[in-house]
Coordinates of C-alpha atoms in Angstrom, one line a residue:
Chain Q
M1 CA 0.0 0.0 0.0
D2 CA 2.8 2.4 0.9
W3 CA 4.5 1.5 -2.4
L4 CA 1.3 2.4 -4.3
H5 CA 0.9 5.6 -2.4
D6 CA 4.5 6.6 -3.0
M7 CA 4.2 5.6 -6.6
I8 CA 1.3 8.1 -7.1
F9 CA 2.5 10.9 -4.9
Q10 CA 6.2 10.5 -4.3
P11 CA 7.6 8.3 -7.1
Q12 CA 11.3 7.6 -6.4
S13 CA 12.3 4.5 -8.3
T14 CA 12.4 4.1 -12.1
V15 CA 9.7 1.5 -11.9
Q16 CA 7.4 3.7 -9.8
K17 CA 7.8 6.6 -12.2
I18 CA 7.1 4.6 -15.3
V19 CA 4.1 2.9 -13.7
V20 CA 2.6 6.2 -12.5
M21 CA 3.0 7.6 -16.0
I22 CA 1.2 4.6 -17.5
F23 CA -1.4 4.9 -14.7
A24 CA -2.0 8.6 -15.5
M25 CA -2.4 7.9 -19.2
A26 CA -4.8 5.0 -18.5
L27 CA -6.8 7.1 -16.2
F28 CA -7.1 9.8 -18.9
V29 CA -8.2 7.3 -21.5
A30 CA -10.7 5.8 -19.2
L31 CA -12.2 9.2 -18.4
V32 CA -12.4 10.1 -22.1
A33 CA -14.0 6.7 -22.9
L34 CA -16.6 7.3 -20.1
I35 CA -17.5 10.7 -21.5
M36 CA -17.7 9.5 -25.0
W37 CA -19.9 6.6 -24.0
L38 CA -22.2 8.9 -22.0
I39 CA -22.7 11.4 -24.9
G40 CA -22.6 8.7 -27.6
R41 CA -25.9 7.1 -26.4
P42 CA -29.0 7.9 -28.4
R43 CA -31.2 10.9 -27.6
V44 CA -28.6 12.9 -25.7
P45 CA -29.3 16.7 -26.1
T46 CA -26.9 18.6 -28.3
W47 CA -25.7 20.9 -25.5
L48 CA -24.7 17.9 -23.5
V49 CA -22.7 16.5 -26.5
F50 CA -21.1 19.9 -26.9
L51 CA -20.1 19.9 -23.2
G52 CA -18.8 16.4 -23.5
F53 CA -16.4 17.5 -26.3
A54 CA -15.5 21.0 -25.1
G55 CA -16.1 20.8 -21.4
P56 CA -12.7 19.4 -20.4
V57 CA -10.9 22.2 -22.2
L58 CA -13.3 24.8 -20.7
I59 CA -12.8 23.5 -17.2
A60 CA -9.0 23.2 -17.7
V61 CA -8.5 26.8 -18.9
S62 CA -10.8 28.1 -16.2
L63 CA -8.8 26.4 -13.6
G64 CA -5.4 26.8 -15.1
L65 CA -5.5 30.2 -16.6
I66 CA -8.6 32.3 -15.8
Y67 CA -8.7 31.6 -12.0
P68 CA -4.9 32.1 -11.6
F69 CA -5.0 35.2 -13.6
I70 CA -7.6 36.8 -11.4
R71 CA -5.7 35.6 -8.3
T72 CA -2.4 37.0 -9.5
V73 CA -4.0 40.4 -10.3
L74 CA -5.4 40.5 -6.7
D75 CA -2.1 39.3 -5.2
S76 CA -0.2 42.1 -7.0
F77 CA -2.0 44.6 -4.8
H78 CA -1.1 42.7 -1.6
Q79 CA 1.8 42.8 0.8
F80 CA 3.3 39.4 1.5
N81 CA 5.4 38.3 4.5
S82 CA 8.6 36.4 4.4
V83 CA 6.9 33.0 4.3
G84 CA 4.6 34.0 1.4
Q85 CA 1.4 34.8 3.2
A86 CA -0.7 37.8 2.2
V87 CA -0.8 40.3 5.1
G88 CA -3.0 43.0 3.6
W89 CA -3.5 45.4 0.8
N90 CA -0.7 47.7 -0.2
G91 CA -2.1 49.5 -3.2
L92 CA 0.3 50.0 -6.0
D93 CA 3.5 49.5 -3.9
N94 CA 4.4 46.3 -5.7
Y95 CA 4.2 48.1 -9.0
T96 CA 6.0 51.3 -8.0
S97 CA 8.8 49.3 -6.4
Y98 CA 9.8 48.4 -10.0
F99 CA 10.2 52.0 -10.9
S100 CA 12.7 53.1 -8.3
G101 CA 16.3 52.4 -7.6
Q102 CA 19.2 51.9 -10.0
G103 CA 18.8 48.2 -10.2
N104 CA 15.1 48.4 -11.2
R105 CA 15.8 51.2 -13.7
R106 CA 18.4 49.0 -15.4
M107 CA 16.0 46.1 -15.4
L108 CA 13.3 48.2 -17.1
I109 CA 15.8 49.5 -19.6
N110 CA 17.0 46.0 -20.3
T111 CA 13.4 44.9 -20.9
V112 CA 12.9 47.6 -23.4
L113 CA 16.2 46.7 -25.2
W114 CA 15.1 43.1 -25.3
L115 CA 11.7 44.0 -26.5
F116 CA 13.0 46.0 -29.5
L117 CA 16.4 44.6 -30.4
V118 CA 15.6 40.9 -30.3
P119 CA 12.7 41.1 -32.8
I120 CA 14.4 43.6 -35.1
L121 CA 17.7 41.8 -35.3
A122 CA 16.2 38.3 -35.5
T123 CA 13.7 39.3 -38.2
G124 CA 16.3 41.3 -40.1
L125 CA 18.9 38.6 -40.1
G126 CA 16.2 35.9 -40.8
L127 CA 14.9 37.9 -43.8
V128 CA 18.4 38.5 -45.2
Y129 CA 19.3 34.8 -44.8
A130 CA 16.0 33.6 -46.2
T131 CA 16.4 35.8 -49.2
L132 CA 20.0 34.8 -49.8
V133 CA 19.5 31.0 -49.6
D134 CA 16.2 31.0 -51.4
R135 CA 16.3 28.5 -54.3
V136 CA 20.0 27.9 -53.9
R137 CA 21.5 24.4 -54.1
G138 CA 21.7 23.1 -50.5
E139 CA 19.0 25.5 -49.3
K140 CA 17.5 22.9 -47.0
F141 CA 20.8 22.2 -45.3
A142 CA 21.6 26.0 -45.1
K143 CA 18.3 26.6 -43.4
A144 CA 18.6 23.7 -41.0
L145 CA 21.9 25.2 -39.7
V146 CA 20.3 28.5 -38.8
F147 CA 17.1 26.8 -37.5
L148 CA 18.9 24.4 -35.3
P149 CA 19.1 26.7 -32.2
M150 CA 15.3 26.9 -32.2
A151 CA 15.1 23.1 -31.5
I152 CA 17.3 23.1 -28.5
S153 CA 16.5 24.5 -25.1
M154 CA 17.5 28.0 -24.1
V155 CA 19.4 26.5 -21.2
A156 CA 21.5 24.4 -23.6
A157 CA 22.0 27.4 -25.8
G158 CA 23.1 29.4 -22.8
I159 CA 25.7 26.7 -22.0
A160 CA 26.9 26.7 -25.6
W161 CA 27.4 30.5 -25.4
R162 CA 29.2 30.2 -22.1
Y163 CA 32.2 29.1 -24.1
I164 CA 32.0 32.2 -26.3
Y165 CA 31.7 34.7 -23.4
Y166 CA 33.9 32.8 -20.9
Q167 CA 35.6 35.0 -18.3
P168 CA 39.2 36.1 -19.1
A169 CA 41.9 33.6 -18.4
P170 CA 44.6 34.5 -15.8
K171 CA 47.4 36.5 -17.2
G172 CA 49.6 34.5 -19.5
D173 CA 47.2 31.6 -19.9
S174 CA 45.4 31.0 -23.2
Q175 CA 41.8 32.2 -23.3
I176 CA 38.9 29.7 -22.9
G177 CA 36.2 32.0 -24.3
L178 CA 36.2 32.6 -28.1
L179 CA 35.2 36.2 -27.8
N180 CA 38.1 37.1 -25.4
F181 CA 40.5 35.1 -27.7
L182 CA 39.4 37.1 -30.8
W183 CA 39.2 40.3 -28.8
S184 CA 42.8 40.0 -27.6
L185 CA 43.9 39.1 -31.1
V186 CA 42.9 42.5 -32.2
G187 CA 44.6 44.1 -29.2
G188 CA 41.6 44.4 -26.8
E189 CA 41.9 43.8 -23.1
P190 CA 40.0 40.5 -22.2
T191 CA 37.0 41.2 -20.1
N192 CA 34.2 39.5 -18.3
W193 CA 31.4 40.3 -20.7
L194 CA 28.5 38.9 -18.8
I195 CA 29.0 40.8 -15.6
K196 CA 29.5 44.3 -17.1
Y197 CA 26.7 46.7 -17.7
P198 CA 25.4 47.1 -20.3
Q199 CA 27.7 44.6 -22.1
G200 CA 26.0 41.7 -20.3
T201 CA 22.6 42.6 -21.6
F202 CA 23.8 43.0 -25.2
A203 CA 25.7 39.7 -24.9
M204 CA 22.5 37.9 -23.9
I205 CA 20.4 39.7 -26.5
I206 CA 22.8 38.2 -29.0
V207 CA 22.1 34.8 -27.7
M208 CA 18.3 35.3 -27.9
V209 CA 18.7 36.6 -31.5
W210 CA 20.7 33.5 -32.3
I211 CA 17.8 31.4 -31.0
Q212 CA 15.0 33.3 -32.7
T213 CA 16.5 34.0 -36.1
G214 CA 15.7 30.4 -37.2
F215 CA 12.0 30.9 -36.5
A216 CA 11.9 34.2 -38.4
M217 CA 13.9 32.7 -41.3
T218 CA 11.6 29.7 -41.6
V219 CA 8.4 31.7 -41.7
L220 CA 9.7 34.4 -43.9
S221 CA 11.2 31.9 -46.3
A222 CA 7.8 30.3 -46.8
A223 CA 6.3 33.7 -47.4
I224 CA 9.0 34.6 -49.9
K225 CA 8.2 31.4 -51.8
A226 CA 4.5 32.3 -51.9
V227 CA 5.1 35.6 -53.6
P228 CA 3.4 35.2 -57.0
D229 CA 5.8 34.4 -59.8
D230 CA 4.2 36.9 -62.2
I231 CA 4.9 39.8 -60.0
V232 CA 8.5 38.9 -59.7
E233 CA 8.7 38.3 -63.5
A234 CA 7.0 41.6 -64.3
A235 CA 9.5 43.4 -62.0
R236 CA 12.4 41.6 -63.6
I237 CA 11.2 42.6 -67.1
D238 CA 11.1 46.1 -65.9
G239 CA 14.7 45.8 -65.0
A240 CA 14.6 45.3 -61.2
S241 CA 17.1 43.0 -59.7
G242 CA 19.0 42.3 -56.5
W243 CA 18.5 45.0 -53.9
K244 CA 15.7 46.8 -55.8
L245 CA 13.8 43.6 -56.2
F246 CA 14.2 42.9 -52.5
T247 CA 13.0 46.3 -51.2
K248 CA 10.4 47.0 -53.9
I249 CA 8.8 43.6 -54.4
T250 CA 9.8 41.0 -51.8
V251 CA 9.5 43.1 -48.7
P252 CA 6.1 44.8 -49.5
S253 CA 4.7 41.4 -50.6
I254 CA 5.5 39.8 -47.3
R255 CA 4.6 42.7 -45.0
T256 CA 1.9 40.9 -43.1
T257 CA 4.2 38.0 -42.4
L258 CA 6.9 40.4 -41.3
V259 CA 4.5 41.9 -38.7
V260 CA 3.5 38.5 -37.5
V261 CA 7.2 37.4 -37.1
V262 CA 8.3 40.7 -35.4
T263 CA 5.4 40.5 -32.8
T264 CA 5.8 36.8 -32.2
V265 CA 9.5 37.2 -31.5
A266 CA 8.9 40.3 -29.4
I267 CA 6.5 38.4 -27.2
A268 CA 9.0 35.5 -26.8
A269 CA 11.7 38.0 -25.8
L270 CA 9.3 39.5 -23.3
K271 CA 8.3 36.3 -21.7
S272 CA 11.3 34.1 -21.6
F273 CA 13.7 34.3 -18.7
D274 CA 15.8 31.2 -19.5
V275 CA 18.7 32.9 -21.1
V276 CA 19.1 35.5 -18.4
F277 CA 18.6 32.8 -15.7
T278 CA 21.3 30.6 -17.2
M279 CA 23.8 33.2 -18.2
G280 CA 23.2 36.3 -16.2
S281 CA 24.9 35.1 -13.0
N282 CA 22.0 36.4 -11.0
L283 CA 23.1 40.0 -11.4
P284 CA 20.4 42.6 -11.1
S285 CA 22.0 44.6 -13.9
N286 CA 21.3 41.8 -16.3
D287 CA 17.7 41.2 -15.2
I288 CA 14.7 41.7 -17.4
L289 CA 11.0 41.7 -16.2
A290 CA 10.6 38.0 -16.8
S291 CA 13.6 37.2 -14.5
A292 CA 12.5 39.8 -12.0
F293 CA 9.3 37.8 -11.8
Y294 CA 11.2 34.6 -11.1
N295 CA 13.4 36.2 -8.5
A296 CA 10.4 37.5 -6.6
Q297 CA 8.6 34.2 -6.9
S298 CA 11.5 32.2 -5.6
T299 CA 11.9 34.5 -2.6
L300 CA 8.1 34.0 -1.9
N301 CA 7.4 37.7 -2.5
Y302 CA 4.2 36.8 -4.4
G303 CA 3.0 40.4 -4.4
K304 CA 6.0 41.7 -6.4
A305 CA 6.0 38.6 -8.6
G306 CA 2.4 39.2 -9.4
A307 CA 3.1 42.8 -10.3
A308 CA 5.9 41.7 -12.6
A309 CA 3.6 39.1 -14.3
V310 CA 0.8 41.7 -14.7
L311 CA 3.4 44.1 -16.2
I312 CA 4.5 41.5 -18.7
F313 CA 0.8 41.0 -19.6
I314 CA 0.3 44.7 -20.0
L315 CA 3.4 45.0 -22.3
V316 CA 2.1 42.0 -24.4
I317 CA -1.2 43.7 -25.1
P318 CA 0.0 46.6 -27.4
V319 CA 2.2 44.1 -29.3
I320 CA -0.8 41.9 -30.0
A321 CA -3.0 44.8 -30.7
Y322 CA -0.6 46.1 -33.3
N323 CA -0.5 42.6 -34.8
V324 CA -4.3 42.4 -35.0
L325 CA -4.5 45.9 -36.5
Q326 CA -2.1 45.1 -39.2
M327 CA -3.9 41.9 -40.0
R328 CA -7.2 43.8 -40.3
K329 CA -5.5 46.3 -42.6
A330 CA -4.1 43.5 -44.8
D331 CA -7.5 41.8 -44.9
S332 CA -9.3 45.0 -46.0
Y333 CA -6.9 45.4 -48.9
R334 CA -7.9 42.1 -50.3
Chain S
M1 CA 1.8 30.2 -23.9
S2 CA 2.0 31.9 -27.2
A3 CA 1.3 34.8 -29.4
A4 CA -2.2 35.0 -30.7
I5 CA -2.0 35.2 -34.4
A6 CA -4.4 34.3 -37.1
P7 CA -3.2 31.7 -39.6
M8 CA -0.7 33.0 -42.1
P9 CA -1.5 33.1 -45.7
I10 CA 1.2 30.7 -46.7
E11 CA 0.7 27.7 -48.8
E12 CA 3.2 25.4 -50.4
Q13 CA 2.9 25.6 -54.1
V14 CA 2.4 22.3 -55.8
G15 CA 2.1 20.5 -59.1
G16 CA 1.6 22.6 -62.1
R17 CA 3.9 25.4 -60.9
R18 CA 6.8 23.1 -60.9
L19 CA 8.0 24.1 -64.3
R20 CA 7.9 27.8 -63.5
R21 CA 9.6 27.0 -60.3
Q22 CA 12.4 25.4 -62.2
Q23 CA 12.7 28.4 -64.4
R24 CA 12.9 30.7 -61.4
A25 CA 15.5 28.5 -59.9
N26 CA 17.6 29.1 -63.0
D27 CA 16.9 32.8 -62.7
A28 CA 18.0 32.7 -59.0
K29 CA 21.5 31.7 -60.1
T30 CA 21.9 35.1 -61.7
R31 CA 20.8 36.7 -58.5
L32 CA 23.1 34.7 -56.3
S33 CA 26.1 35.0 -58.7
S34 CA 26.8 38.1 -56.6
P35 CA 29.8 37.0 -54.6
W36 CA 28.8 39.3 -51.8
A37 CA 25.5 37.7 -51.3
S38 CA 27.0 34.2 -51.1
L39 CA 29.7 35.5 -48.7
I40 CA 27.1 37.0 -46.3
A41 CA 25.1 33.8 -46.4
V42 CA 28.2 31.7 -45.6
V43 CA 29.2 34.0 -42.8
I44 CA 25.8 33.9 -41.2
A45 CA 25.7 30.1 -41.5
I46 CA 29.2 29.8 -39.9
L47 CA 28.3 32.2 -37.1
W48 CA 25.2 30.3 -36.3
T49 CA 27.0 27.0 -36.2
I50 CA 30.0 28.0 -34.1
P51 CA 28.4 27.9 -30.6
T52 CA 26.9 24.5 -31.0
F53 CA 30.0 23.2 -32.7
G54 CA 32.2 24.5 -29.9
L55 CA 29.9 22.8 -27.4
L56 CA 30.2 19.5 -29.2
V57 CA 34.0 19.7 -29.3
N58 CA 34.2 20.6 -25.7
S59 CA 32.0 17.7 -24.7
L60 CA 34.5 15.4 -26.3
R61 CA 37.7 16.8 -24.7
G62 CA 39.2 15.0 -21.7
A63 CA 39.5 16.9 -18.4
P64 CA 40.6 19.6 -17.8
G65 CA 40.1 20.5 -21.4
P66 CA 36.8 22.5 -21.4
S67 CA 37.8 24.6 -18.4
S68 CA 41.5 25.2 -19.2
S69 CA 41.7 26.0 -22.8
G70 CA 39.5 27.2 -25.7
W71 CA 37.7 24.5 -27.8
W72 CA 39.4 25.6 -31.0
H73 CA 42.6 24.0 -29.7
F74 CA 40.6 20.8 -30.2
F75 CA 42.3 17.6 -28.9
S76 CA 45.8 17.4 -27.5
A77 CA 47.9 15.3 -25.1
E78 CA 46.4 17.0 -22.1
S79 CA 42.9 17.1 -23.3
P80 CA 42.5 14.0 -25.5
F81 CA 39.4 12.9 -27.4
T82 CA 37.2 11.0 -25.1
F83 CA 33.6 9.9 -24.5
S84 CA 34.2 9.7 -20.7
N85 CA 32.5 13.1 -20.1
Y86 CA 29.2 11.6 -21.3
S87 CA 29.4 8.7 -18.9
A88 CA 30.5 11.0 -16.1
A89 CA 27.6 13.4 -16.9
W90 CA 25.2 10.4 -17.0
T91 CA 26.1 9.4 -13.5
G92 CA 26.6 12.9 -12.1
N93 CA 30.4 12.7 -11.8
G94 CA 30.2 11.1 -8.4
V95 CA 27.3 13.2 -7.2
P96 CA 24.1 11.1 -7.6
A97 CA 21.9 14.2 -7.3
N98 CA 23.5 15.5 -10.5
A99 CA 23.0 12.3 -12.5
L100 CA 21.6 13.3 -15.9
G101 CA 20.3 9.8 -16.4
G102 CA 17.8 10.4 -13.7
F103 CA 16.8 13.8 -15.0
L104 CA 16.3 12.3 -18.5
L105 CA 14.0 9.6 -17.1
N106 CA 11.9 12.4 -15.4
T107 CA 11.8 14.3 -18.7
F108 CA 10.5 11.3 -20.5
V109 CA 7.9 10.7 -17.8
I110 CA 6.8 14.3 -18.0
V111 CA 6.8 14.8 -21.7
I112 CA 4.7 11.9 -22.9
P113 CA 1.5 12.6 -21.0
A114 CA 2.1 16.4 -21.3
T115 CA 2.0 16.0 -25.1
V116 CA -0.7 13.4 -25.6
I117 CA -3.3 14.7 -23.1
P118 CA -3.5 18.3 -24.3
I119 CA -3.8 17.2 -27.9
A120 CA -6.6 14.8 -27.1
L121 CA -8.5 17.4 -25.1
A122 CA -8.0 20.1 -27.7
L123 CA -9.1 17.8 -30.5
G124 CA -12.4 17.3 -28.8
A125 CA -12.9 21.0 -28.1
A126 CA -11.9 22.0 -31.6
Y127 CA -14.4 19.6 -33.0
A128 CA -17.1 20.9 -30.7
F129 CA -16.3 24.5 -31.6
A130 CA -16.3 23.8 -35.4
W131 CA -19.1 21.2 -35.9
I132 CA -21.5 21.0 -32.9
P133 CA -24.2 23.6 -33.3
F134 CA -24.5 25.3 -29.9
R135 CA -25.5 28.9 -29.0
G136 CA -22.5 30.6 -27.5
R137 CA -19.9 28.4 -29.0
N138 CA -18.3 31.3 -30.8
V139 CA -18.0 33.3 -27.7
L140 CA -16.4 30.3 -25.9
F141 CA -14.0 29.7 -28.7
V142 CA -12.9 33.3 -28.8
M143 CA -12.4 33.1 -25.0
V144 CA -10.2 30.0 -25.2
F145 CA -8.2 31.3 -28.1
A146 CA -7.7 34.8 -26.6
L147 CA -6.2 33.1 -23.5
Q148 CA -3.1 32.6 -25.6
I149 CA -2.0 36.1 -24.7
V150 CA -1.9 35.4 -21.0
P151 CA 1.8 34.9 -20.1
I152 CA 2.2 31.7 -18.1
Q153 CA 3.9 33.8 -15.4
V154 CA 0.5 35.0 -14.4
A155 CA -0.7 31.5 -13.7
L156 CA 2.2 30.0 -11.8
I157 CA 1.9 31.1 -8.2
P158 CA -1.9 30.5 -7.7
L159 CA -1.5 27.1 -9.3
L160 CA 1.4 26.3 -7.0
K161 CA -0.7 27.1 -4.0
L162 CA -3.5 25.0 -5.3
Y163 CA -1.3 22.0 -5.9
N164 CA 0.2 22.3 -2.4
G165 CA -3.3 22.5 -0.9
W166 CA -4.2 19.2 -2.8
G167 CA -1.0 17.5 -1.4
L168 CA 0.5 16.9 -4.9
T169 CA 3.9 18.4 -4.1
G170 CA 6.7 16.1 -5.1
S171 CA 4.7 14.2 -7.6
F172 CA 4.4 14.5 -11.4
W173 CA 0.7 15.5 -11.3
P174 CA 1.4 19.3 -11.0
I175 CA 3.6 19.5 -14.0
W176 CA 1.4 17.2 -16.2
L177 CA -1.6 19.3 -15.3
S178 CA 0.2 22.6 -15.8
H179 CA 1.6 21.7 -19.2
T180 CA -1.7 20.4 -20.3
M181 CA -3.6 23.5 -19.2
F182 CA -1.1 25.9 -20.7
A183 CA -1.0 24.2 -24.0
L184 CA -4.8 24.1 -24.6
P185 CA -5.4 27.6 -26.0
L186 CA -2.9 27.3 -28.8
A187 CA -3.7 23.6 -29.4
T188 CA -7.4 24.3 -29.6
F189 CA -6.8 27.2 -31.9
L190 CA -4.5 25.4 -34.3
L191 CA -6.5 22.2 -34.5
H192 CA -9.7 24.3 -35.0
N193 CA -8.1 25.9 -38.0
F194 CA -7.5 22.4 -39.5
I195 CA -10.8 20.8 -38.4
K196 CA -13.1 23.5 -39.8
E197 CA -11.5 23.1 -43.3
I198 CA -12.8 19.5 -43.5
P199 CA -15.6 19.4 -46.1
G200 CA -19.1 19.5 -44.7
S201 CA -20.2 16.9 -47.2
L202 CA -18.1 14.2 -45.5
V203 CA -19.8 15.0 -42.2
E204 CA -23.2 15.1 -43.9
A205 CA -22.6 11.7 -45.5
A206 CA -21.6 10.2 -42.2
R207 CA -24.7 11.6 -40.5
I208 CA -27.0 10.1 -43.2
D209 CA -25.3 6.8 -42.5
G210 CA -26.5 7.2 -38.9
A211 CA -23.3 8.3 -37.2
G212 CA -23.6 10.6 -34.2
H213 CA -21.1 13.2 -33.2
V214 CA -18.9 10.6 -31.4
G215 CA -18.9 8.4 -34.5
I216 CA -18.1 11.3 -36.8
F217 CA -15.3 12.5 -34.6
F218 CA -13.6 9.2 -34.4
R219 CA -14.3 7.8 -37.8
V220 CA -14.3 10.8 -40.1
M221 CA -12.3 13.6 -38.4
L222 CA -9.4 11.8 -36.6
P223 CA -8.0 10.0 -39.7
L224 CA -8.0 13.2 -41.7
L225 CA -6.4 15.2 -38.9
V226 CA -3.3 13.0 -38.5
P227 CA -0.9 15.5 -40.2
A228 CA -2.2 18.4 -38.0
I229 CA -1.9 16.3 -34.9
A230 CA 1.7 15.4 -35.9
S231 CA 2.6 19.0 -36.3
F232 CA 1.3 20.1 -33.0
A233 CA 2.6 17.0 -31.2
I234 CA 6.2 17.8 -32.3
F235 CA 5.6 21.4 -31.3
Q236 CA 4.4 20.5 -27.8
F237 CA 7.0 17.8 -27.4
L238 CA 9.8 20.2 -28.0
W239 CA 8.2 22.9 -25.9
V240 CA 7.8 20.6 -22.9
W241 CA 11.2 19.0 -23.3
N242 CA 13.0 22.4 -23.5
D243 CA 10.8 24.2 -20.9
L244 CA 12.6 25.6 -17.9
L245 CA 10.1 27.9 -16.1
V246 CA 7.2 25.4 -15.6
A247 CA 9.7 22.7 -14.5
L248 CA 11.4 25.0 -12.0
T249 CA 8.1 25.9 -10.5
F250 CA 6.3 22.6 -10.4
A251 CA 8.9 19.9 -10.7
S252 CA 12.1 21.1 -9.0
G253 CA 12.0 18.3 -6.3
A254 CA 14.6 15.6 -6.4
N255 CA 12.1 13.0 -7.6
T256 CA 10.7 14.9 -10.5
K257 CA 13.3 17.3 -11.7
P258 CA 13.7 17.0 -15.5
I259 CA 16.8 17.6 -17.6
T260 CA 16.5 21.4 -18.3
P261 CA 16.6 22.5 -14.7
G262 CA 19.0 19.6 -14.1
I263 CA 21.7 21.1 -16.4
Q264 CA 20.8 24.6 -15.4
G265 CA 21.7 23.5 -11.8
L266 CA 25.1 22.3 -13.0
T267 CA 25.9 25.8 -14.3
T268 CA 25.7 27.3 -10.8
Q269 CA 28.2 24.8 -9.5
F270 CA 30.5 25.5 -12.3
A271 CA 33.8 24.6 -10.8
S272 CA 32.9 21.1 -9.8
A273 CA 30.8 20.4 -12.8
A274 CA 32.9 22.2 -15.4
D275 CA 34.0 19.1 -17.2
I276 CA 30.6 17.4 -17.5
L277 CA 28.7 20.6 -18.4
P278 CA 29.2 20.5 -22.2
A279 CA 28.5 16.8 -22.3
G280 CA 25.4 17.4 -20.1
A281 CA 24.1 20.1 -22.5
M282 CA 24.7 17.7 -25.4
I283 CA 22.7 15.0 -23.7
A284 CA 19.9 17.5 -23.2
L285 CA 19.8 18.6 -26.8
I286 CA 20.3 15.3 -28.6
V287 CA 16.7 14.1 -28.4
P288 CA 15.1 17.4 -29.5
L289 CA 17.6 17.6 -32.3
I290 CA 16.8 14.2 -33.6
V291 CA 13.1 14.9 -33.4
F292 CA 13.5 18.2 -35.2
L293 CA 15.8 16.8 -37.9
S294 CA 13.7 13.8 -38.6
L295 CA 10.3 15.5 -38.4
Q296 CA 11.3 18.9 -39.7
R297 CA 8.5 19.0 -42.3
F298 CA 5.7 18.6 -39.7
F299 CA 7.4 21.0 -37.4
V300 CA 7.7 23.7 -40.0
R301 CA 4.1 23.2 -41.0
G302 CA 3.0 23.6 -37.4
L303 CA 5.0 26.9 -37.2
L304 CA 3.4 28.2 -40.4
A305 CA -0.1 27.2 -39.4
G306 CA -0.3 29.7 -36.7
S307 CA 2.2 31.0 -34.3
V308 CA 4.8 29.9 -31.9
K309 CA 5.1 29.3 -28.2
G310 CA 7.5 31.4 -26.3

């Protein structure tokens, strides 16, 4: 009995873990089968059939997103004690705390830098690369090389980049980090890139760009291939080629996709804290809003964490709104 | 969670256009005959490959290679080519709590239900929103789909308290449930895009044959949706495998910690774990890499069908 209880609630051995996984899947299948059997019988009203199909999702998102969202908004106006219990309202204090002090100011500046630089650089590089390798021999391979960082975790990416930004070696020793090696080749003084401000932020933005360019490139490449042949032909007959063809035909034709890519990458840059968490050596000067959230959460300061989460949400809204607006515009042209 | 985006107007061209494509491919050669263009492309490709390549080289260099000299020195007498970093990383280099083998098992235990369950649930909901006439279904669909814009950060702390209250701490249930709930808005949206494109005549024919909604769903819809399911499954698989935030919040205990927080933990004890860190990172990325390379087509289709998680 103990073994069974541990298996379900505290699995330790390999066997327990695998059995509880199978158990969970079997439980799920049984539940689905039960629901399907109930609504599959004759003369069940349509609304019940609808609930049978959509109900689980409606319940799950209510429990997993809507309720927590309301809770977090409320928490963000509360004071929390050191063991994470709410001890009363404190108005906007959690929010205003992010707008004072040098550390927080840098955190906000970093967030803005991430929000703009990551999407612009990733989309720009992705667009250039997608155009350059379009219909070239070995296109698939060339695209896979740039897309690869997208498939691996940001933590693994952060570890890979560790050996680019590695701290300077002691005097006289050879460098371990590629950047310091190259930097000293051109006569620079090796430096600890990741702990300086603002070098640390730029160093990590580069990592995020490295990760996101593959996404931009893939989506834009598909868009470029979808540009109607006749338009390209007509422009070519008119004598456009190279740069002119790119700026006058390609870019305007894929405008909608460009907006989608920029906004998607912007939101990813805003929400993900993995790169900073893995590479930023916990320095306040490297933080962004998403890592400030995690720091507050891990110190049980749920009020401040809630405020950071709500701020992220508030920043996401205009990005999405811009996206929807551009979509509408594009639709009305058609 | 993800960015809420309508489906993109991108379609692979097929069939009759092939000839013109070929012609354009020939034209392209003139465009790329510019040596500068090729040079830029090659430089970008090299820059994008260097970090992963360096990691791979470092993972194969004997101690104290990775932490005493740059990877571009490759292999030498004091840091010879070896696979021993991988076996050391697998067993935690003498620290059982760092054994990546254990983390990897947890990742597998987490990722399978966290991929299968949300897809199954979202398929049902997508079918209901598209094909079961019900007043208010459009409002409900917009609600589910709009939830994509909620950053998961907003949901973590209340859920954590909920799970603690239910006595689930230390088990896999919180992370299974969380990944499932967080995936549903995007999954429902994407699958709905596919499911509503299925011709109504097929549904009508099945109905005349006496099939109810359950029969139509399993016998007509599911077989046609296999490519869409594959696309989203790869997406969700990679997302759960590579996730750090949800894992740190709900599965950071010794029994359940998956590989991402596992290797992240190694980075903070850099001195002691320096030699196994590159091999550890390689172990963490090998499965997503294989999945991506072998199923690239589906993954890209999933990306193009809507949006991306982040």
